XYZ file of N, CA and C in Angstrom:
696
model
N -33.296 30.296 57.728
C -34.384 30.378 59.359
C -34.107 31.439 60.251
N -35.116 31.784 61.122
C -34.663 32.578 62.087
C -33.597 32.093 63.013
N -33.279 32.601 63.705
C -31.353 32.345 64.918
C -33.055 31.818 65.950
N -32.345 31.423 67.184
C -32.839 31.764 67.998
C -31.709 32.757 68.605
N -32.853 33.506 69.511
C -32.176 34.666 70.718
C -31.830 34.728 71.756
N -30.958 34.443 72.424
C -31.215 34.502 74.402
C -30.604 35.904 74.330
N -31.716 36.090 74.937
C -31.184 38.046 75.449
C -30.359 37.375 76.958
N -29.972 38.431 78.042
C -29.780 38.894 79.170
C -29.795 39.746 78.762
N -29.759 40.307 80.985
C -29.905 41.749 81.819
C -29.770 40.989 83.006
N -29.709 43.014 83.841
C -29.483 42.524 84.772
C -30.947 42.230 85.926
N -31.202 43.134 84.893
C -33.200 43.397 85.438
C -34.174 42.426 84.718
N -34.020 41.552 85.499
C -34.772 40.396 85.786
C -36.252 41.045 84.525
N -36.959 42.454 85.380
C -38.698 42.809 84.789
C -38.023 42.772 83.475
N -37.008 44.207 83.462
C -36.753 44.770 81.703
C -36.764 43.510 81.137
N -35.628 43.072 81.165
C -34.962 42.081 80.780
C -36.365 41.478 79.856
N -36.158 40.725 80.326
C -37.452 39.456 79.801
C -38.890 40.308 79.001
N -38.846 41.980 79.555
C -39.988 42.760 78.978
C -38.936 42.418 77.302
N -38.150 43.076 77.631
C -37.414 43.471 75.774
C -37.044 41.754 75.248
N -37.024 40.727 76.136
C -36.750 39.222 75.098
C -38.652 39.130 74.000
N -39.276 38.945 75.535
C -40.794 39.302 75.333
C -41.356 39.484 73.575
N -41.212 40.699 73.325
C -40.898 41.625 73.345
C -40.374 41.549 70.333
N -39.142 40.535 71.875
C -38.412 40.652 70.653
C -38.623 38.511 70.225
N -39.170 38.338 70.735
C -39.400 36.813 70.691
C -38.663 35.865 70.617
N -37.349 36.443 71.636
C -35.981 36.080 72.586
C -36.342 34.853 73.889
N -36.110 33.895 74.336
C -35.222 33.137 75.100
C -34.421 34.334 76.488
N -35.334 34.346 77.726
C -34.342 35.190 78.553
C -34.080 35.380 79.515
N -32.489 34.981 80.186
C -32.052 34.744 81.402
C -31.350 35.612 81.930
N -31.140 35.678 83.313
C -31.123 37.005 83.961
C -28.939 36.437 83.862
N -28.606 37.995 83.448
C -27.096 37.967 84.140
C -26.233 39.434 84.052
N -25.385 38.718 85.733
C -24.313 40.492 86.563
C -23.620 39.650 85.575
N -23.220 40.575 84.984
C -21.032 39.944 84.007
C -20.150 40.011 84.897
N -21.289 41.135 86.160
C -19.760 41.276 87.604
C -19.225 40.192 88.898
N -21.070 39.719 88.375
C -20.935 38.196 89.335
C -20.971 36.482 89.059
N -19.518 36.242 89.645
C -19.089 34.828 88.692
C -20.511 33.739 88.802
N -21.329 34.096 89.834
C -22.395 33.039 90.770
C -23.654 33.227 89.171
N -23.982 34.731 88.501
C -24.978 34.746 88.110
C -24.054 33.916 86.279
N -22.383 34.573 86.277
C -22.411 33.602 84.990
C -22.354 31.768 85.305
N -21.663 31.719 86.176
C -21.916 29.884 86.253
C -23.305 29.182 86.037
N -24.537 30.199 86.642
C -25.992 29.929 86.486
C -26.230 30.020 84.555
N -26.032 30.388 84.004
C -26.153 31.309 82.763
C -24.742 29.779 82.536
N -23.843 29.890 82.569
C -23.316 28.216 81.448
C -24.468 27.267 82.404
N -24.292 26.739 83.147
C -25.870 26.024 83.451
C -27.157 26.166 82.913
N -27.384 26.991 82.641
C -28.669 26.977 81.815
C -28.912 26.195 80.490
N -27.226 26.895 80.525
C -26.276 26.201 78.109
C -26.177 24.755 78.145
N -25.776 24.714 79.643
C -25.569 23.603 79.115
C -26.751 21.989 79.251
N -27.734 22.151 80.549
C -29.319 21.831 80.942
C -30.180 21.396 79.247
N -29.513 23.056 78.105
C -30.932 22.657 77.471
C -29.785 22.335 75.956
N -28.757 21.934 76.683
C -28.493 21.291 75.340
C -27.904 22.627 73.955
N -27.888 24.338 74.602
C -28.047 24.350 73.718
C -26.362 24.980 73.508
N -26.783 25.779 71.766
C -25.100 26.073 71.150
C -25.629 27.439 70.773
N -24.185 28.109 71.412
C -23.908 29.328 71.192
C -23.237 29.959 68.832
N -23.196 30.658 68.482
C -23.360 30.253 67.021
C -22.202 31.909 67.659
N -23.192 32.642 68.037
C -22.744 34.202 67.669
C -22.765 35.137 69.249
N -21.847 35.178 70.259
C -21.650 35.722 71.235
C -21.640 37.553 71.014
N -22.962 37.616 71.139
C -22.559 39.651 71.572
C -22.221 40.309 73.311
N -20.879 40.369 73.402
C -21.024 40.845 74.636
C -20.972 41.869 74.361
N -22.119 42.870 75.086
C -22.782 44.387 75.063
C -23.065 45.109 76.310
N -22.584 44.238 77.495
C -22.449 45.287 79.080
C -22.124 46.113 79.142
N -22.271 46.791 79.785
C -20.611 47.889 80.027
C -21.713 48.788 81.226
N -20.774 49.835 81.695
C -21.194 50.282 82.258
C -20.181 52.222 82.102
N -20.831 53.215 82.503
C -20.380 54.821 82.024
C -21.000 55.974 83.355
N -19.581 55.700 83.867
C -20.230 56.080 85.321
C -19.847 57.191 85.443
N -20.232 58.316 86.046
C -19.821 59.680 86.645
C -18.788 59.846 86.923
N -17.787 60.681 87.113
C -17.686 60.878 87.875
C -15.667 60.369 88.009
N -14.924 60.372 88.266
C -13.305 59.062 87.929
C -13.117 59.851 89.060
N -13.142 58.689 89.813
C -12.194 57.709 91.516
C -11.610 55.929 91.297
N -10.821 56.480 92.612
C -10.775 54.894 92.094
C -12.352 53.438 92.532
N -12.880 53.404 93.315
C -14.570 53.326 93.099
C -14.802 53.183 91.155
N -14.632 54.187 91.325
C -15.405 54.843 89.531
C -14.437 53.202 88.777
N -13.041 53.638 88.387
C -12.204 52.793 87.762
C -12.705 51.266 88.547
N -12.568 50.922 89.938
C -12.585 49.319 89.638
C -13.825 49.003 89.156
N -14.960 50.078 89.481
C -16.107 49.099 88.730
C -16.356 48.529 87.286
N -16.309 50.164 87.184
C -16.149 50.455 85.205
C -15.190 49.201 84.388
N -13.721 48.895 85.351
C -13.035 47.727 84.449
C -13.960 46.867 84.636
N -14.048 46.604 85.728
C -14.816 45.005 86.100
C -15.707 44.698 85.352
N -16.400 46.169 85.538
C -17.890 44.909 83.309
C -17.562 45.470 82.584
N -16.505 45.895 82.334
C -16.342 46.472 80.704
C -15.360 45.646 80.255
N -14.242 44.923 80.936
C -12.908 43.996 80.165
C -12.954 42.774 81.267
N -13.818 43.016 82.870
C -13.371 41.580 83.055
C -15.483 41.113 83.079
N -15.738 41.985 82.456
C -17.020 41.665 82.174
C -17.141 40.319 80.635
N -16.977 40.406 79.899
C -16.288 40.489 78.817
C -15.689 39.459 79.028
N -14.374 39.768 80.244
C -13.115 38.061 79.118
C -14.582 36.916 80.173
N -14.962 37.234 81.975
C -15.349 36.458 82.191
C -16.883 35.435 81.873
N -17.494 36.252 80.652
C -18.726 35.238 79.998
C -18.283 34.967 78.821
N -16.956 35.165 78.097
C -16.417 34.424 77.289
C -16.284 33.042 77.153
N -15.112 32.899 78.626
C -14.362 31.924 78.689
C -15.839 31.470 79.306
N -16.801 31.543 79.758
C -17.615 30.358 79.682
C -19.071 30.088 79.437
N -19.419 30.336 78.514
C -19.857 30.487 77.245
C -18.795 29.374 75.951
N -18.229 29.408 75.734
C -16.680 28.703 74.812
C -16.969 27.829 74.217
N -17.721 27.184 75.331
C -17.284 25.679 75.503
C -18.754 25.152 74.575
N -19.853 26.359 74.106
C -20.794 25.913 73.465
C -21.142 27.201 72.146
N -19.530 27.394 72.204
C -19.230 27.325 70.869
C -19.069 26.878 69.492
N -19.164 26.209 68.853
C -19.040 25.618 67.210
C -17.870 25.786 67.303
N -16.441 25.116 66.337
C -15.841 25.757 65.517
C -16.772 26.676 64.256
N -16.054 27.580 63.693
C -16.336 28.263 63.215
C -17.687 28.970 63.597
N -18.131 29.626 65.028
C -18.553 30.627 64.960
C -18.398 32.484 65.511
N -18.911 33.002 66.214
C -18.120 34.210 65.926
C -18.464 35.037 67.366
N -17.728 35.660 67.798
C -17.386 36.500 69.288
C -17.233 38.070 68.949
N -18.482 38.858 69.249
C -18.501 40.157 68.935
C -18.667 41.007 69.980
N -17.351 42.293 70.965
C -16.460 43.107 71.385
C -17.970 44.314 70.870
N -18.897 44.589 72.255
C -18.799 45.802 71.477
C -17.488 47.257 72.212
N -17.352 47.661 71.684
C -16.649 48.267 71.862
C -16.455 50.447 71.531
N -15.947 50.994 71.612
C -16.207 52.142 71.317
C -15.019 53.174 70.415
N -15.413 54.166 70.037
C -14.270 54.677 69.274
C -13.457 55.282 70.135
N -13.788 56.246 72.141
C -13.205 56.540 72.142
C -12.219 55.889 72.914
N -11.888 53.994 72.685
C -10.750 53.369 72.844
C -9.985 53.621 72.087
N -10.063 54.019 71.060
C -8.479 54.263 70.271
C -7.413 54.692 70.830
N -6.082 54.439 70.243
C -5.366 53.562 70.817
C -3.970 55.176 70.730
N -4.671 55.786 69.644
C -4.577 57.413 70.061
C -4.100 57.801 71.286
N -5.647 58.716 72.218
C -5.803 58.728 73.105
C -4.862 58.320 74.271
N -4.327 57.362 74.038
C -3.157 57.137 75.808
C -2.007 57.464 74.823
N -0.709 57.398 76.385
C 0.062 57.524 76.531
C 0.879 56.260 75.921
N 2.394 56.722 74.953
C 3.066 56.152 74.234
C 3.041 54.330 75.660
N 3.936 54.391 76.825
C 4.071 52.992 77.159
C 2.855 52.089 77.034
N 2.090 52.766 77.386
C 0.297 52.640 77.722
C 0.244 51.772 76.321
N 0.760 52.321 75.380
C 0.147 52.326 73.850
C 0.725 50.801 73.561
N 2.234 51.367 74.129
C 2.886 49.666 73.306
C 2.386 48.069 74.386
N 2.036 49.291 75.812
C 1.891 47.137 75.822
C 0.818 47.156 75.560
N -0.411 47.217 75.039
C -2.068 46.932 74.689
C -1.658 46.321 73.517
N -0.801 46.528 72.668
C -0.508 46.314 71.853
C 0.257 44.881 71.278
N 1.072 45.241 72.521
C 2.019 44.790 72.264
C 1.501 42.595 72.346
N 2.867 41.906 71.576
C 2.263 40.360 70.592
C 2.315 40.128 71.330
N 2.875 39.853 72.695
C 3.252 38.629 73.601
C 2.490 38.762 75.106
N 0.610 40.035 74.364
C 0.376 40.195 75.426
C -0.801 38.807 75.576
N -1.217 38.376 77.411
C -1.909 37.550 77.054
C -3.549 38.893 78.030
N -4.558 37.203 78.555
C -5.231 37.848 78.781
C -4.776 37.739 80.566
N -3.715 36.755 81.101
C -3.303 37.598 82.367
C -2.969 38.627 82.602
N -1.528 38.632 81.661
C -1.044 39.629 81.254
C -2.321 41.515 81.192
N -3.312 41.320 80.129
C -4.436 42.501 80.797
C -4.660 42.882 81.736
N -5.294 42.019 82.121
C -5.822 41.783 83.541
C -4.561 42.424 84.577
N -3.709 42.447 84.693
C -2.411 43.121 85.362
C -2.564 44.219 85.651
N -2.228 44.722 84.228
C -2.042 45.853 83.369
C -3.368 46.767 84.014
N -4.202 46.620 84.040
C -5.622 46.629 85.417
C -5.935 46.991 85.700
N -5.728 46.029 86.013
C -5.014 46.756 87.604
C -4.025 47.453 88.433
N -3.092 47.049 87.193
C -2.624 48.684 87.909
C -2.512 50.088 87.916
N -3.776 50.435 87.093
C -4.521 51.289 86.094
C -5.513 51.598 87.772
N -6.197 50.542 88.528
C -6.685 50.295 89.275
C -5.600 50.948 90.523
N -4.666 50.163 91.087
C -4.003 50.909 92.023
C -3.384 52.258 91.658
N -3.265 53.212 91.092
C -2.857 53.926 90.728
C -3.664 55.117 90.423
N -4.925 54.971 90.064
C -5.623 55.739 90.611
C -5.936 56.470 91.952
N -6.324 54.497 93.227
C -6.555 54.359 93.913
C -5.459 55.507 95.098
N -4.218 55.174 94.835
C -2.638 56.311 95.137
C -2.620 57.515 94.476
N -4.075 57.435 93.821
C -3.355 58.932 92.847
C -2.133 59.447 92.427
N -1.548 58.742 91.347
C -0.679 58.797 90.701
C -0.835 58.345 89.722
N -1.885 58.129 89.041
C -1.910 57.593 88.017
C -1.918 58.351 86.066
N -2.260 60.413 86.146
C -1.709 60.516 85.835
C 0.300 60.613 85.162
N 0.624 60.544 86.570
C 1.993 60.500 86.660
C 2.949 59.014 85.850
N 1.788 58.336 85.731
C 1.656 57.078 85.200
C 2.037 56.775 83.900
N 0.867 57.718 83.061
C 0.351 58.350 81.736
C -0.665 57.687 81.325
N -1.421 57.115 82.770
C -2.898 57.267 82.387
C -3.556 57.824 81.876
N -4.999 57.888 81.469
C -6.327 58.752 81.284
C -6.791 58.410 82.776
N -7.578 59.537 81.854
C -8.267 60.211 83.888
C -9.146 59.659 83.341
N -9.638 58.556 82.731
C -11.004 58.124 82.757
C -10.980 56.697 82.461
N -11.691 56.265 83.321
C -11.959 54.249 82.743
C -12.224 53.854 81.761
N -13.526 54.806 81.383
C -14.437 54.590 80.630
C -13.234 54.463 78.950
N -11.928 55.205 78.556
C -11.395 55.380 77.910
C -11.299 54.070 77.534
N -10.088 54.120 78.425
C -9.346 53.001 79.130
C -10.007 51.165 78.958
N -11.376 50.894 79.370
C -11.435 50.056 79.390
C -12.176 49.658 77.858
N -12.695 50.508 77.701
C -12.799 50.146 75.687
C -11.471 49.910 75.239
N -10.286 50.692 75.152
C -9.166 50.464 74.301
C -8.322 48.755 75.342
N -8.846 48.046 76.856
C -8.852 46.908 77.588
C -9.505 45.527 76.638
N -11.230 46.231 76.513
C -11.936 45.130 75.428
C -11.358 44.843 73.765
N -11.374 46.098 73.038
C -9.683 45.981 71.884
C -8.989 44.675 72.439
N -7.647 45.199 73.027
C -7.043 44.534 72.884
C -7.296 43.024 73.799
N -8.623 42.363 74.161
C -9.008 41.152 74.599
C -9.474 41.071 73.270
N -9.637 41.847 72.511
C -10.251 41.196 70.799
C -9.094 40.463 70.374
N -8.030 41.528 70.329
C -7.084 40.829 70.087
C -6.609 39.270 70.495
N -6.269 39.073 71.810
C -5.406 38.032 72.835
C -7.070 37.055 72.186
N -8.533 37.127 72.245
C -8.955 36.121 71.681
C -8.767 35.418 70.930
N -8.629 36.029 69.209
C -8.923 36.222 68.177
C -7.630 35.308 68.368
N -6.019 35.738 68.616
C -5.192 34.434 68.539
C -5.135 33.121 68.865
N -5.630 33.417 69.758
C -6.199 32.258 70.866
C -7.100 31.299 70.037
N -8.286 32.217 69.516
C -8.691 31.108 68.966
C -9.565 30.853 67.058
N -7.978 31.620 66.819
C -7.861 31.216 65.329
C -7.583 30.136 64.628
N -6.730 28.528 65.808
C -7.660 26.754 65.455
C -8.709 26.655 65.439
N -9.296 27.193 65.723
C -11.029 26.830 65.646
C -11.712 27.182 65.248
N -11.110 28.484 64.105
C -11.784 29.289 63.048
C -12.715 30.348 64.025
N -12.843 30.384 65.439
C -13.335 31.302 65.702
C -13.772 32.972 65.021
N -13.662 33.624 65.089
C -14.087 34.723 64.069
C -14.664 35.572 66.091
N -12.962 36.489 66.355
C -13.320 38.269 67.426
C -13.261 38.852 67.207
N -13.794 40.234 66.807
C -14.280 41.405 66.342
C -14.600 41.916 66.929
N -14.201 43.567 67.344
C -15.191 45.175 67.846
C -15.963 45.413 67.710
N -16.506 45.768 67.736
C -17.419 47.263 66.566
C -17.032 48.594 67.304
N -17.697 49.726 67.018
C -18.022 50.331 67.615
C -19.275 50.944 66.890
N -20.268 50.496 67.854
C -21.992 50.872 67.246
C -22.054 52.203 67.012
N -21.190 53.139 67.420
C -21.422 54.836 67.219
C -22.260 55.051 69.235
N -22.554 57.507 68.714
C -23.505 56.801 69.804
C -25.712 56.434 69.072
N -25.342 56.180 70.111
C -26.459 55.457 69.875
C -27.748 55.413 71.781
N -28.073 56.572 70.731
C -29.876 56.647 72.007
C -29.827 55.314 73.050
N -29.232 55.310 73.632
C -29.499 54.234 74.881
C -29.496 54.743 76.231
N -30.146 53.993 76.844
C -30.311 54.909 78.576
C -28.727 54.929 78.502
N -28.037 54.208 78.342
C -26.374 54.785 78.622
C -26.217 56.524 77.723
N -26.203 55.946 76.242
C -26.197 57.504 75.678
C -26.953 57.939 75.416
N -28.364 58.832 76.038
C -28.799 59.598 75.786
C -29.805 60.405 74.719
N -30.651 60.722 75.758
C -31.646 61.105 74.413
C -31.539 61.965 72.995
N -29.691 62.855 73.696
C -29.511 63.649 72.953
C -28.520 62.944 71.639
N -28.364 61.427 71.380
C -27.632 60.996 71.022
C -27.429 61.107 69.201
N -26.676 60.858 68.363
C -27.107 61.166 66.836
C -27.330 59.521 66.396
N -27.700 58.653 66.991
C -28.183 57.567 66.332
C -29.071 56.330 67.126
N -30.134 56.025 66.553
C -31.330 55.032 67.341
C -30.954 53.863 67.506
N -31.873 53.210 67.224
C -31.367 51.551 68.239
C -31.141 51.139 66.929
N -31.556 50.905 65.933
C -31.097 49.872 65.143
C -30.640 50.749 63.582
N -29.902 51.689 63.928
C -28.683 52.237 63.455
C -27.411 51.398 63.975
N -27.609 52.465 65.623
C -27.066 51.255 66.070
C -26.563 49.806 66.537
N -27.224 48.891 65.828
C -27.038 47.529 66.033
C -26.017 46.786 64.450
N -25.893 48.343 63.586
C -25.913 47.258 62.290
C -23.942 47.246 62.181
N -23.480 47.440 62.795
C -22.699 47.611 63.128
C -22.542 45.636 63.717
N -23.028 45.974 64.959
C -23.328 44.343 66.175
C -23.577 43.417 64.488
N -24.857 43.284 63.831
C -25.261 42.567 62.983
C -24.439 42.515 62.062
N -23.597 43.460 61.497
C -22.250 43.036 60.130
C -21.287 41.592 60.681
N -20.775 41.977 62.740
C -19.985 41.159 62.661
C -20.067 39.851 62.820
N -21.226 40.025 63.890
C -22.718 38.344 63.800
C -22.216 37.622 62.447
N -22.413 39.026 62.088
C -23.060 37.695 60.635
C -22.179 37.891 59.369
N -20.571 37.517 59.511
C -19.295 37.407 58.508
C -19.570 36.160 58.310
N -19.401 36.096 57.090
C -18.785 35.349 56.346
C -17.530 34.155 56.817
N -17.651 32.383 56.710
C -16.365 31.808 57.289
C -14.856 32.612 56.781
N -15.104 33.328 56.204
C -13.222 33.670 55.182
C -13.859 35.249 55.511
N -14.328 35.377 56.450
C -14.419 37.219 56.947
C -13.053 37.364 57.824
N -12.958 38.876 58.484
C -12.195 38.773 59.250
C -11.904 38.748 60.914
N -11.184 38.286 61.588
C -11.019 38.523 62.774
C -9.738 39.450 63.378
N -10.542 39.740 64.668
C -9.152 40.554 65.173
C -9.291 41.682 64.694
N -10.330 41.990 64.415
C -10.488 43.616 64.434
C -11.048 44.407 64.785
N -10.731 46.413 64.594
C -12.648 46.608 65.276
C -13.075 47.751 64.060
N -14.239 47.447 63.855
C -15.069 47.837 62.723
C -16.175 48.562 63.501
N -16.131 49.806 61.900
C -17.497 51.410 62.665
C -17.949 51.097 61.103
N -19.363 50.887 60.895
C -20.048 50.590 59.656
C -19.237 49.865 59.028
N -18.737 48.408 59.483
C -18.196 47.921 58.289
C -17.552 48.246 58.104
N -16.627 48.597 58.600
C -15.096 49.005 58.002
C -14.456 48.825 59.088
N -12.514 49.098 58.865
C -12.065 49.039 60.164
C -11.500 50.484 60.531
N -11.623 50.070 61.498
C -11.026 51.458 62.115
C -9.712 51.789 62.615
N -9.016 52.383 63.469
C -7.547 52.410 63.564
C -7.958 52.011 65.708
N -7.064 50.796 65.708
C -6.739 50.734 67.212
C -6.835 52.669 68.371
C-alpha cells in the first residue's frame, strides 16, 4: 500500500506546494525552534499518527566561517536532528527506522586524531556530543579552533556530529529494534547543492529510500552511500 508521507519545511508556502505536488501532508517545522518542534509533536499526538520512518534531512551550508556560522550550523545540523528525533520518538513504533541525511564530508579521516577519538568513543552520549560541539563553537569564537585541532568548516564537523549521533541513537534504540542509519545522498541539484551538482533529485533520494525501507533484519548504526557501507 502507499505510505502516508508528512513533509515538513520552514517555508510554509514552498512546503505546502511541494507536499501537494506529491500528495503528502504538510506541517511547518523549523528544527532550530523548540516551539516549532513541540507544535509538530502536539499535532502528531492529536492526530494519533504513527511514524514508521523518520527522515532527518534539514541542514544548512552557510557561506564563510566565523562564530555565527559555527553556531548556526551546529544548531541546525546536529541539534536539529537531535531535537526532532527526541520529539518524534514517542510516535515511532518498535521496529521503526530513523534516517539521518549526512554527507561524505563528515568522514572522520578529515578530522584531527584527538577529535576523531572523542567522536568514535564507545562512551559518547548525546550530552557529551553536545558538550563537544559547544567546545567547537567556543573555540571558533575565541579564534583558537586551529590550535585545538578543529576543522575550519562548520559543515564538515556538523556532519561528523550527525554521524556520531547516528551511532549513539542506534545503540540506545536497539532494545526497541529501531534502526538508525546515516546516508550520504551524493552531490544533488538542490538549492544547497546548486545546479552544477552531479546528481538529480531522484538519484539523490535513492540512498535515503534504501535506508527508509530496510527489512527488519537490516543494518543499524551504519553510514551508507548507494546502499553500501562507507567509512565513518
